[in-house]
Coordinates of C-alpha atoms and ligand atoms in Angstrom, one line a residue:
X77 CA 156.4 86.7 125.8
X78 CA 153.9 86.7 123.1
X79 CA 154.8 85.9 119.3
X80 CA 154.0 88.8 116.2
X81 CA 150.5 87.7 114.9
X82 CA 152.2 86.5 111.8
X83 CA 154.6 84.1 113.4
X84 CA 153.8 80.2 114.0
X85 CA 154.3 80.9 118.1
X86 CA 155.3 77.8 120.6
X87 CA 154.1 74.7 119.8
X88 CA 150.8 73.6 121.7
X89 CA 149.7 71.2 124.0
X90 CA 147.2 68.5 123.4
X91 CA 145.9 65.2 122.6
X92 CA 146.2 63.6 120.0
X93 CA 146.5 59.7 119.0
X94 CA 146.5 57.9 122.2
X95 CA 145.8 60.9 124.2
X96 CA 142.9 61.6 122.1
X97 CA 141.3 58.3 122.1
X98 CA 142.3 58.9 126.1
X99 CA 140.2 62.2 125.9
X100 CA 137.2 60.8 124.5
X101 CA 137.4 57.8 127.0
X102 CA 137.3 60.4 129.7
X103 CA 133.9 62.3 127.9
X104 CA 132.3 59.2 127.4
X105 CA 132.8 58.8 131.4
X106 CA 131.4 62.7 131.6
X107 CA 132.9 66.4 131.2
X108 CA 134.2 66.5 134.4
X109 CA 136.4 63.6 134.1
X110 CA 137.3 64.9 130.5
X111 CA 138.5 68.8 131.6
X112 CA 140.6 67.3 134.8
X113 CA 142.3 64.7 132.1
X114 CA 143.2 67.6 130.5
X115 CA 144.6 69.2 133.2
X116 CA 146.1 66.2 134.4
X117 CA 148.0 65.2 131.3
X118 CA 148.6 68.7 129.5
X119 CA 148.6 71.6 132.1
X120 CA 146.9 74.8 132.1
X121 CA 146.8 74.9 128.1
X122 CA 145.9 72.4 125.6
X123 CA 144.1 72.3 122.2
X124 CA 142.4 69.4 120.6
X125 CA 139.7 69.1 117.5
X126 CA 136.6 67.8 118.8
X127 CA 133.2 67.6 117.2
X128 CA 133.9 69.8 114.9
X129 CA 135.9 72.3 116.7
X130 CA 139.1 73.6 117.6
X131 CA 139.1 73.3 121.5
X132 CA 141.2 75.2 123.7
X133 CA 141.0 74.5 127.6
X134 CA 143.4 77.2 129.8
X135 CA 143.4 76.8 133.3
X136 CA 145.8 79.4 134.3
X137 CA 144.3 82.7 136.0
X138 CA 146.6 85.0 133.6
X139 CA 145.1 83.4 130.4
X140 CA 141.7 83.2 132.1
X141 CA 142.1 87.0 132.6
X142 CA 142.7 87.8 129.4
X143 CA 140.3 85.9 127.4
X144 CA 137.2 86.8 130.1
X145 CA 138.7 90.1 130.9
X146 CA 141.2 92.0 129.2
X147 CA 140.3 91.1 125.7
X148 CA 136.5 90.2 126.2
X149 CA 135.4 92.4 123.4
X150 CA 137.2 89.7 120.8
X151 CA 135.0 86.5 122.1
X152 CA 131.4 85.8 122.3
X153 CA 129.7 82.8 124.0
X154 CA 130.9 79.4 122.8
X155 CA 128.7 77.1 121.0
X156 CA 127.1 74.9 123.7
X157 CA 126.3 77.7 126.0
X158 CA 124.7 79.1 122.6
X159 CA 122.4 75.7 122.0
X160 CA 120.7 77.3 125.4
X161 CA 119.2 79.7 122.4
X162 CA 116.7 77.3 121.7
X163 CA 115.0 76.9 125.5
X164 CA 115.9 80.3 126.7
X165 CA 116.0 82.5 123.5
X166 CA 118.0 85.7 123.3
X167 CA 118.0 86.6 127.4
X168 CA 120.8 88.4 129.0
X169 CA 122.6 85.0 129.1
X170 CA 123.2 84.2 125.7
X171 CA 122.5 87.5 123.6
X172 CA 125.8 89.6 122.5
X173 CA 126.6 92.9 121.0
X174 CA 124.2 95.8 121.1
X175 CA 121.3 93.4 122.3
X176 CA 123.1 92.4 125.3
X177 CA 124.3 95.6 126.2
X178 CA 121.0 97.4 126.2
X179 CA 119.4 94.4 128.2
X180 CA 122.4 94.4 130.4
X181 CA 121.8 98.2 131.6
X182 CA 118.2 97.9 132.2
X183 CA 118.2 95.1 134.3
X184 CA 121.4 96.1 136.5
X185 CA 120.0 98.4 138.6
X186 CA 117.4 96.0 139.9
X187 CA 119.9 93.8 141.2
X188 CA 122.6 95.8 142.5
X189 CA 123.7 95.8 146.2
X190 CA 121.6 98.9 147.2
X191 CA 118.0 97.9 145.7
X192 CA 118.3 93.8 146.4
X193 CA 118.3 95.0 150.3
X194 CA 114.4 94.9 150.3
X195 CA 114.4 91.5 149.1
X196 CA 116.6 89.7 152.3
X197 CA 112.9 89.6 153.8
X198 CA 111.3 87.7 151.7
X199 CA 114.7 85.3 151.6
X200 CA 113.9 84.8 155.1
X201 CA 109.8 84.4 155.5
X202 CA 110.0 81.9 152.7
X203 CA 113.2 79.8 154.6
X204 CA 111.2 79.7 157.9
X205 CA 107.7 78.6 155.7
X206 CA 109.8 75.9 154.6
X207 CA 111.2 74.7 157.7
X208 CA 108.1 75.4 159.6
X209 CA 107.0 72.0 158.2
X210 CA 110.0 69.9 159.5
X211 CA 108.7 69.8 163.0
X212 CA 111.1 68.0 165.6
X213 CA 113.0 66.5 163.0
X214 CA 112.9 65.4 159.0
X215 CA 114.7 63.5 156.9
X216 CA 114.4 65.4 153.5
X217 CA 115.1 64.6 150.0
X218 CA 117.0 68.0 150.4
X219 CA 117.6 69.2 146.7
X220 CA 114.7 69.1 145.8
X221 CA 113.2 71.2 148.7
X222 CA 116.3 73.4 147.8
X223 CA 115.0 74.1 144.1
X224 CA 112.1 74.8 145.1
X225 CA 112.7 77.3 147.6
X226 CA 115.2 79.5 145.5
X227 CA 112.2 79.3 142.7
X228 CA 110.1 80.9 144.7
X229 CA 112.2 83.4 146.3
X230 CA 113.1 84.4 142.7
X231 CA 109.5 84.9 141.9
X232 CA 108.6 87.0 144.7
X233 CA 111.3 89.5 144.6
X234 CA 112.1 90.0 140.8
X235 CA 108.7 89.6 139.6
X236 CA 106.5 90.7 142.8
X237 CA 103.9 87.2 142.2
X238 CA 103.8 84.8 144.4
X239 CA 102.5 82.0 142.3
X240 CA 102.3 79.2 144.5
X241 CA 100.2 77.1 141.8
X242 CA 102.6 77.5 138.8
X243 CA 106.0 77.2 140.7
X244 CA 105.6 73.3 140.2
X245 CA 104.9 73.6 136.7
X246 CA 107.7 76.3 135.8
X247 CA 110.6 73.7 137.8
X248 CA 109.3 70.8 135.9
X249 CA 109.7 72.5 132.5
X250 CA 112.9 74.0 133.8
X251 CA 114.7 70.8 134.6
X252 CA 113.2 68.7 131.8
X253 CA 114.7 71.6 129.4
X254 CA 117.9 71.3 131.5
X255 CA 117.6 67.1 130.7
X256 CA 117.4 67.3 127.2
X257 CA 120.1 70.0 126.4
X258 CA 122.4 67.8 129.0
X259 CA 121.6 64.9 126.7
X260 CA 122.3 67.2 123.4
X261 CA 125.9 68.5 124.3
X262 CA 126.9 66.6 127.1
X263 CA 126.2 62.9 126.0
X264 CA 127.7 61.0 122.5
X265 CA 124.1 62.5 121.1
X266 CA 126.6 65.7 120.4
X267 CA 128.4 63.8 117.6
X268 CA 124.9 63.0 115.7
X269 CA 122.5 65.3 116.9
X270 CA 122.5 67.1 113.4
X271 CA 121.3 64.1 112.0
X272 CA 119.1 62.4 114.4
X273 CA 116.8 63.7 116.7
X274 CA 117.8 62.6 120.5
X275 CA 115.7 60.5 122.9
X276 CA 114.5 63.6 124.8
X277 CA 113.7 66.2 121.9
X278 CA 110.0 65.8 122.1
X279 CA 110.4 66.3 126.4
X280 CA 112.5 69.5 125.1
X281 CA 109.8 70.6 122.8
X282 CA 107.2 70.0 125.5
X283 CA 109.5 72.0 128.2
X284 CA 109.3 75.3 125.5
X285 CA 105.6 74.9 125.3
X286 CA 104.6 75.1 128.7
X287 CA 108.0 78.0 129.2
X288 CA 105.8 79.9 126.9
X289 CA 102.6 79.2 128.3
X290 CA 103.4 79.8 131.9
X291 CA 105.8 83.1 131.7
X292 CA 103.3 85.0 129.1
X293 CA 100.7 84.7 131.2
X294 CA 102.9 85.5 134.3
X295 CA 104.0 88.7 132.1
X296 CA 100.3 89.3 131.1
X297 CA 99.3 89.3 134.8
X298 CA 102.1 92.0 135.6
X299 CA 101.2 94.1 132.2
X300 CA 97.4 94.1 133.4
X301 CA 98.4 95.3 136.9
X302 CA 101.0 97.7 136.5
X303 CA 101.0 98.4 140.3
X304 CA 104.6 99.9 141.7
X305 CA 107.0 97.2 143.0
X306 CA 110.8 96.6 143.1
X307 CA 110.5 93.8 140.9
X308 CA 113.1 93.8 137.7
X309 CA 109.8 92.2 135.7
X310 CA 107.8 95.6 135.9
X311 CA 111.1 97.3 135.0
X312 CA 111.7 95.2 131.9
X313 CA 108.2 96.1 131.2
X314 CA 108.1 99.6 131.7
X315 CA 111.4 100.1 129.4
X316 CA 111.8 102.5 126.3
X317 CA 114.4 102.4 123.7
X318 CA 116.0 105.3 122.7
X319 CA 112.7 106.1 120.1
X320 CA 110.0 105.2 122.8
X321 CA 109.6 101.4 122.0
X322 CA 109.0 98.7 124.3
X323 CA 110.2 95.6 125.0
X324 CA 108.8 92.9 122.3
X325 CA 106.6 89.9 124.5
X326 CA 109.3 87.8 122.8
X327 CA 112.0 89.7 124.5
X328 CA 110.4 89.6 127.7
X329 CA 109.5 86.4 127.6
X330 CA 113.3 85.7 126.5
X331 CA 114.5 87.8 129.9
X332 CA 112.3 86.4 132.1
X333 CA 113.1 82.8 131.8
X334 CA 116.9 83.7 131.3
X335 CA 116.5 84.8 135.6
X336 CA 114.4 81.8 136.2
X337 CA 116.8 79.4 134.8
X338 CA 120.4 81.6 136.1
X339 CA 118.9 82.7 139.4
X340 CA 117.1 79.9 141.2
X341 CA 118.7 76.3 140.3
X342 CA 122.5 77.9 141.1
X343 CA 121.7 79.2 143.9
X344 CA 119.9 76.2 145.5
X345 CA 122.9 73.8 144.6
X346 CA 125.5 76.1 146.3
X347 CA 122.6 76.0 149.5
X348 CA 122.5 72.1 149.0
X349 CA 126.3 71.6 148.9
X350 CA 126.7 74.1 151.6
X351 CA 124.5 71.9 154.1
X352 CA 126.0 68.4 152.4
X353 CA 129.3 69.6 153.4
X354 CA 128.7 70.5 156.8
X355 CA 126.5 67.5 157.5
X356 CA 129.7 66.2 156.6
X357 CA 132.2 68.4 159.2
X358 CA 130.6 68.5 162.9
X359 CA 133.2 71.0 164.1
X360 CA 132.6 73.7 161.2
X361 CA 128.6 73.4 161.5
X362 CA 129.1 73.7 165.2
X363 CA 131.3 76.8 164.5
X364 CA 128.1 78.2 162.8
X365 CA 126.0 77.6 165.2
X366 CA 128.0 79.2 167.9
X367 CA 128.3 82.2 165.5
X368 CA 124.8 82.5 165.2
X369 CA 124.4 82.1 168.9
X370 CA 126.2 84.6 169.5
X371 CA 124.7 87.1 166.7
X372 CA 121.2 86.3 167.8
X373 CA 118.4 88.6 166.7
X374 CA 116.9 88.5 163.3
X375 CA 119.0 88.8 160.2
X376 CA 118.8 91.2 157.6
X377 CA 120.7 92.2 154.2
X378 CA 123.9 92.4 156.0
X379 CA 123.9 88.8 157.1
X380 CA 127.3 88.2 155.3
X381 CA 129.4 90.7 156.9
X382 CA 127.5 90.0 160.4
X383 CA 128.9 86.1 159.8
X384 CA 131.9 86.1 158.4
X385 CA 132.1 82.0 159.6
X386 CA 129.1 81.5 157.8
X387 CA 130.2 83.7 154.4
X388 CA 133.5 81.7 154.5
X389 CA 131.5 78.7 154.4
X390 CA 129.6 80.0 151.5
X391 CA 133.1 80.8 149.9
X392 CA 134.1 77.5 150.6
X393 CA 131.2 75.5 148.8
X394 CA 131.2 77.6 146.7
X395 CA 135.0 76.5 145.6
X396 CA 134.8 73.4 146.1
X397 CA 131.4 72.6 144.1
X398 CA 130.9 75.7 142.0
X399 CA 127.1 75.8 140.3
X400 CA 128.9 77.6 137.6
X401 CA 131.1 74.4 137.1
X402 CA 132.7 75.9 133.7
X403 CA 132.8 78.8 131.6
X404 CA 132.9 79.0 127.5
X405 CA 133.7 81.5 125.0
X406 CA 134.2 81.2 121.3
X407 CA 136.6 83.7 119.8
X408 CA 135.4 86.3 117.5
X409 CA 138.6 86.8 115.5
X410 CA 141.8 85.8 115.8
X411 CA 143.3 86.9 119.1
X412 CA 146.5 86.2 121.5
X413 CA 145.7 84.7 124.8
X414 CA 149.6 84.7 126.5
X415 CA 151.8 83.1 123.4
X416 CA 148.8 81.7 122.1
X417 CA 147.2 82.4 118.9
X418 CA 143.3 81.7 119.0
X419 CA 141.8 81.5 116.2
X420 CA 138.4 83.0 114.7
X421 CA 135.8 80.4 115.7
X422 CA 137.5 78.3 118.1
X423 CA 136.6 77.6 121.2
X424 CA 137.5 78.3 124.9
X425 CA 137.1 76.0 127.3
X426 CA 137.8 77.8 130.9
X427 CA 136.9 75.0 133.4
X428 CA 136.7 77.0 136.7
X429 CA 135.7 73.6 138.9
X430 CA 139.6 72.5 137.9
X431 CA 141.1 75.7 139.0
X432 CA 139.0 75.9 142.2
X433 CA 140.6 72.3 143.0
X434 CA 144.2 73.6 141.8
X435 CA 146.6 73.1 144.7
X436 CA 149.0 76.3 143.1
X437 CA 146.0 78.1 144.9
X438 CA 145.0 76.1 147.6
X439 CA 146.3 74.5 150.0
X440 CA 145.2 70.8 150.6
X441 CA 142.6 71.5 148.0
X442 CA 140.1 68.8 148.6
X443 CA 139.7 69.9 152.0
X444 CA 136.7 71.6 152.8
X445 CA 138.2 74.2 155.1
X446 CA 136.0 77.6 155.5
X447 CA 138.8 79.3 157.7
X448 CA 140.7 79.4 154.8
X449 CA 139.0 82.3 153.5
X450 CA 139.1 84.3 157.7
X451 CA 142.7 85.5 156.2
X452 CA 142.1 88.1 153.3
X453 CA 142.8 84.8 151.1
X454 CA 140.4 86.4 148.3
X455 CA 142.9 89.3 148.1
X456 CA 145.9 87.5 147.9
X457 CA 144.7 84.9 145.4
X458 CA 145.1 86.1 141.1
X459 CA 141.9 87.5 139.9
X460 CA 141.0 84.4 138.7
X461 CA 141.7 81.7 140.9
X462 CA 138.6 81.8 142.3
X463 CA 135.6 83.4 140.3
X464 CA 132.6 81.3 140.9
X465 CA 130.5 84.3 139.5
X466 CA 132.6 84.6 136.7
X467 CA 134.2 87.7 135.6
X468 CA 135.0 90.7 133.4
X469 CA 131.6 92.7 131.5
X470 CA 129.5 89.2 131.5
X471 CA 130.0 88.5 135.7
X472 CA 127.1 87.0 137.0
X473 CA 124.5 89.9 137.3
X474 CA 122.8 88.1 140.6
X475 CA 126.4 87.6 142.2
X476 CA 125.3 90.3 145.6
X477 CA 121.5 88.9 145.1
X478 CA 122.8 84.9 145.0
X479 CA 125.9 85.9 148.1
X480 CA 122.9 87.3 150.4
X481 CA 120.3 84.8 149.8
X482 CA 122.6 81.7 150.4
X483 CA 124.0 83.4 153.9
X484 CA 120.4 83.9 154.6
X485 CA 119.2 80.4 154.0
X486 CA 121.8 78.8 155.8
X487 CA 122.0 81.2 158.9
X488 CA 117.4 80.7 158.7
X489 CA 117.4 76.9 158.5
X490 CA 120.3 76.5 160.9
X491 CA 120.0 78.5 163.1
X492 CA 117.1 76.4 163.9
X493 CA 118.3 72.7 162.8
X494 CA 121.4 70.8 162.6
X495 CA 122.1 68.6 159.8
X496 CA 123.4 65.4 159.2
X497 CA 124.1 63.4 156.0
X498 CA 122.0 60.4 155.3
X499 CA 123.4 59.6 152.4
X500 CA 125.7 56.2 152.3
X501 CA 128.7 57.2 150.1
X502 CA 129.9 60.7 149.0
X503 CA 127.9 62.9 146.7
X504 CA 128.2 62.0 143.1
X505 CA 128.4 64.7 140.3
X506 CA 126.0 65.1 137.4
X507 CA 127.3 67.7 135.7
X508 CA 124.4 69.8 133.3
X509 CA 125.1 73.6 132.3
X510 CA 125.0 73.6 136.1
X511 CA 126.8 71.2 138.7
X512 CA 124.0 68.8 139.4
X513 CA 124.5 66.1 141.9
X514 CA 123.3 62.3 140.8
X515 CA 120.2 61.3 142.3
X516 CA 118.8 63.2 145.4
X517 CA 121.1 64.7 148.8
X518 CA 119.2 62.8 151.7
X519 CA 119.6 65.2 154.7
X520 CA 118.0 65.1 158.2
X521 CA 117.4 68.1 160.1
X522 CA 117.2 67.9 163.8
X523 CA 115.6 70.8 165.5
X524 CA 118.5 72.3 167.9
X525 CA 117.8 72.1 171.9
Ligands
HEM56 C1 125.3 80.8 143.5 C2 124.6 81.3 142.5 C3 125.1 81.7 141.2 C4 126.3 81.4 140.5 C5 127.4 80.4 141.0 C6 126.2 82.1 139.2 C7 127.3 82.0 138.3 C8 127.3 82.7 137.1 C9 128.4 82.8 136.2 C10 129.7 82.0 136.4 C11 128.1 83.6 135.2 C12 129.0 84.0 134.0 C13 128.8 83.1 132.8 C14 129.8 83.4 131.7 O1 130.6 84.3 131.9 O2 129.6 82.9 130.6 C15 126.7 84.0 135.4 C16 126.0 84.8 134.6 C17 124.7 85.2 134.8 N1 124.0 85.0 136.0 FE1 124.6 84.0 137.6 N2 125.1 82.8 139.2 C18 124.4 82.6 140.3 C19 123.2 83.2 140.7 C20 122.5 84.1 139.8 C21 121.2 84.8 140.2 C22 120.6 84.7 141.6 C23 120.8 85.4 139.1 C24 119.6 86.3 138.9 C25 119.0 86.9 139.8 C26 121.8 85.2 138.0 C27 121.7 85.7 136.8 C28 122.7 85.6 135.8 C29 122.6 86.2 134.5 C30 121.4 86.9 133.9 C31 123.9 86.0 133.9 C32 124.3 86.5 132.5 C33 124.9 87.8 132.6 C34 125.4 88.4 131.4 O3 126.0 87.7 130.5 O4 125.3 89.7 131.3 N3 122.8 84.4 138.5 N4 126.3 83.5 136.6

């Protein structure tokens, strides 16, 4: 199937002309409209020139496997996950080669299956201090609660603190970071942003500032007291190269907000979409709540396999709205994906909220259906049909972490309340690095008789 290096190979796919002019219509309306055009109009593979770049967007599991997978070693992060350098440095995220692989197996162990166990209670004593404020009933401006929540969890279990008085400050600085690189690649600023500095650089700059100010102390305060925890902070601290160095502050500091900004705004939109879409589906919510029922008892680190209802409907949000919206690589030299030939420096555009929606895959896609995945679906399914964690040597290193806390959430808060949508029209999509959703997600929780 695939051509000799040397050789032209098939013609390729793509805009150009009218098509083009159609393709930048569809960015101007956002990048989610632009990557289903694509889809729409070209298939699983087309390849266009855009800001300076050969683009290549493959939708199809088998090509997805092979450029995330089977031939990882010959790509690196594309170019927009790399503008993350600037707010997040070189953290596990966006560093390559040696870097990354050193970081990579220090910080595994603290997040693997076995060791995130001790951390389920702390997912649930800081669910129920959230809901223990809701009373009978509350109408809450839910993803915001959401955020903060998941920020807090993170900061409790992989860095031990529980800094209730800088949790505001660290979100803040998060999400205006998050604003002004949305602005930088996802916005026509990406076309002059070389030459002119956009609207929000100065809220950017600002973000970094208090980044810095905030983590070194919160690393300080952990260096000073050295007490023993589980946390992957004191690990990162406690670390030695192979001639007995540590870990520079820069490092650290690059790590540490590389977990806040991966581990806690992901995971509270898949908890928000979760409850949106059963707000949205009476019979489903009430399926959980008979589950839960029925499990009774307090709920530990084996939540997900004691609710497989409840895990399905993780699955399914997590399809249908996946935090991890799209995925980007940038070849490193020329390489064959299928009959393809990539070239050095172009880049890869693997745009897993189309595939999730593919109907090759699923049946009545747009459906949310959790019983879909009560079946062995998962197993039956390519590789990557469904890969909201990603895949290959740069999966999501949080996937069991981010899988236990969201069936925890969900199974604390309702187990307690139902919820119901307030919201007027269906959620809109703001898509950022992550899947954001316009404006707030009004809920109302109702405390179960
Ligand atoms: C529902 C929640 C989450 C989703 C959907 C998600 C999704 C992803 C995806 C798709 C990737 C791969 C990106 C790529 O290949 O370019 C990734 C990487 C990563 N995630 Fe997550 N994630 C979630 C939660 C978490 C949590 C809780 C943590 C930390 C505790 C975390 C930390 C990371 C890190 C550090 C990486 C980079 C790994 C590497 O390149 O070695 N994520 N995540």
């Amino acid at each position: 199937m695939s051509s000799p290096p040397d050789s032209p190979g098939p013609e390729v796919p793509g805009p150009s002309g009218l098509t083009m002019a159609m393709t930048l219509r569809d960015f101007a309306r956002g990048p989610i409209p632009m990557i289903e055009g694509l889809q729409a109009r070209f298939g699983d593979v087309s390849r266009f020139r855009f800001a300076g770049s050969t683009m290549w967007q493959f939708g199809d599991p088998q090509l997805i496997e092979e450029v995330m997978l089977r031939k990882a070693g010959e790509f690196v992060k594309d170019k927009i996950t790399h503008e993350l350098d600037d707010l997040v440095g070189q953290g596990l995220l966006t560093s390559e080669g040696e870097l990354w692989r050193r970081q990579r197996k220090l910080a595994a162990p603290t997040l693997q299956r076995r060791h995130i166990q001790a951390y389920a209670e702390a997912m649930v004593r800081f669910t129920r201090a959230m809901t223990a404020e809701w009373g009978e009933q509350s109408d809450r401006a839910f993803h915001h609660d959401s955020m903060e929540l998941t920020l807090r969890i993170v900061v409790k279990t992989l860095f031990n603190l529980e800094m209730a008085h800088e949790i505001d400050r660290i979100g803040r600085a998060i999400e205006d970071g998050m604003d002004a690189f949305h602005e930088r690649v996802h916005t026509m600023w990406r076309f002059i942003k070389d030459y002119v500095d956009p609207p929000l650089q100065p809220v950017h700059n600002r973000a970094v500032e208090t980044l810095d100010d905030v983590i070194g102390e919160l690393i300080r305060e952990r260096q000073r007291d050295q007490s023993p925890g589980d946390d992957l902070l004191l690990r990162l601290i406690q670390a030695r190269d192979d001639e007995g160095h540590a870990m520079s502050d820069r490092q650290l500091r690059d790590e540490a907000l590389t977990i806040f900004l991966a581990g806690h705004e992901t995971t509270a939109l898949a908890i928000t979409y979760a409850l949106y879409l059963l707000a949205n589906h009476p019979g489903a919510q009430q399926r959980v709540h008979d589950e839960l029922d029925l499990r009774g008892g307090d709920l530990g680190a084996n939540a997900a396999n004691d609710l497989p209802y409840l895990k399905a409907v993780a699955q399914e949000a997590l399809r249908l709205y996946p935090p991890a919206w799209i995925v980007g690589r940038e070849a490193l030299v020329d390489v064959e994906v299928g009959p393809w030939r990539v070239e050095k420096g172009d880049q890869v555009i693997i745009p897993t909220f189309v595939v999730h929606r593919n109907e090759r895959f699923f049946e009545d896609p747009l459906r949310f259906a959790p019983s879909r995945w009560l079946d062995g679906l998962e197993k039956r399914l390519p590789r990557f049909a469904y890969f909201p964690f990603g895949g290959g040597p740069r999966v999501c290193i949080g996937n069991h972490f981010a899988m236990m806390e969201l069936v925890l959430v969900l199974a604390t808060i309702l187990g307690e309340y139902r919820v119901e949508d307030l919201s007027e029209s269906a959620v809109e999509l703001d898509p950022s690095v992550t899947l954001r959703p316009k404006g707030e997600v009004p809920l109302r929780f109702v405390r179960r008789a």
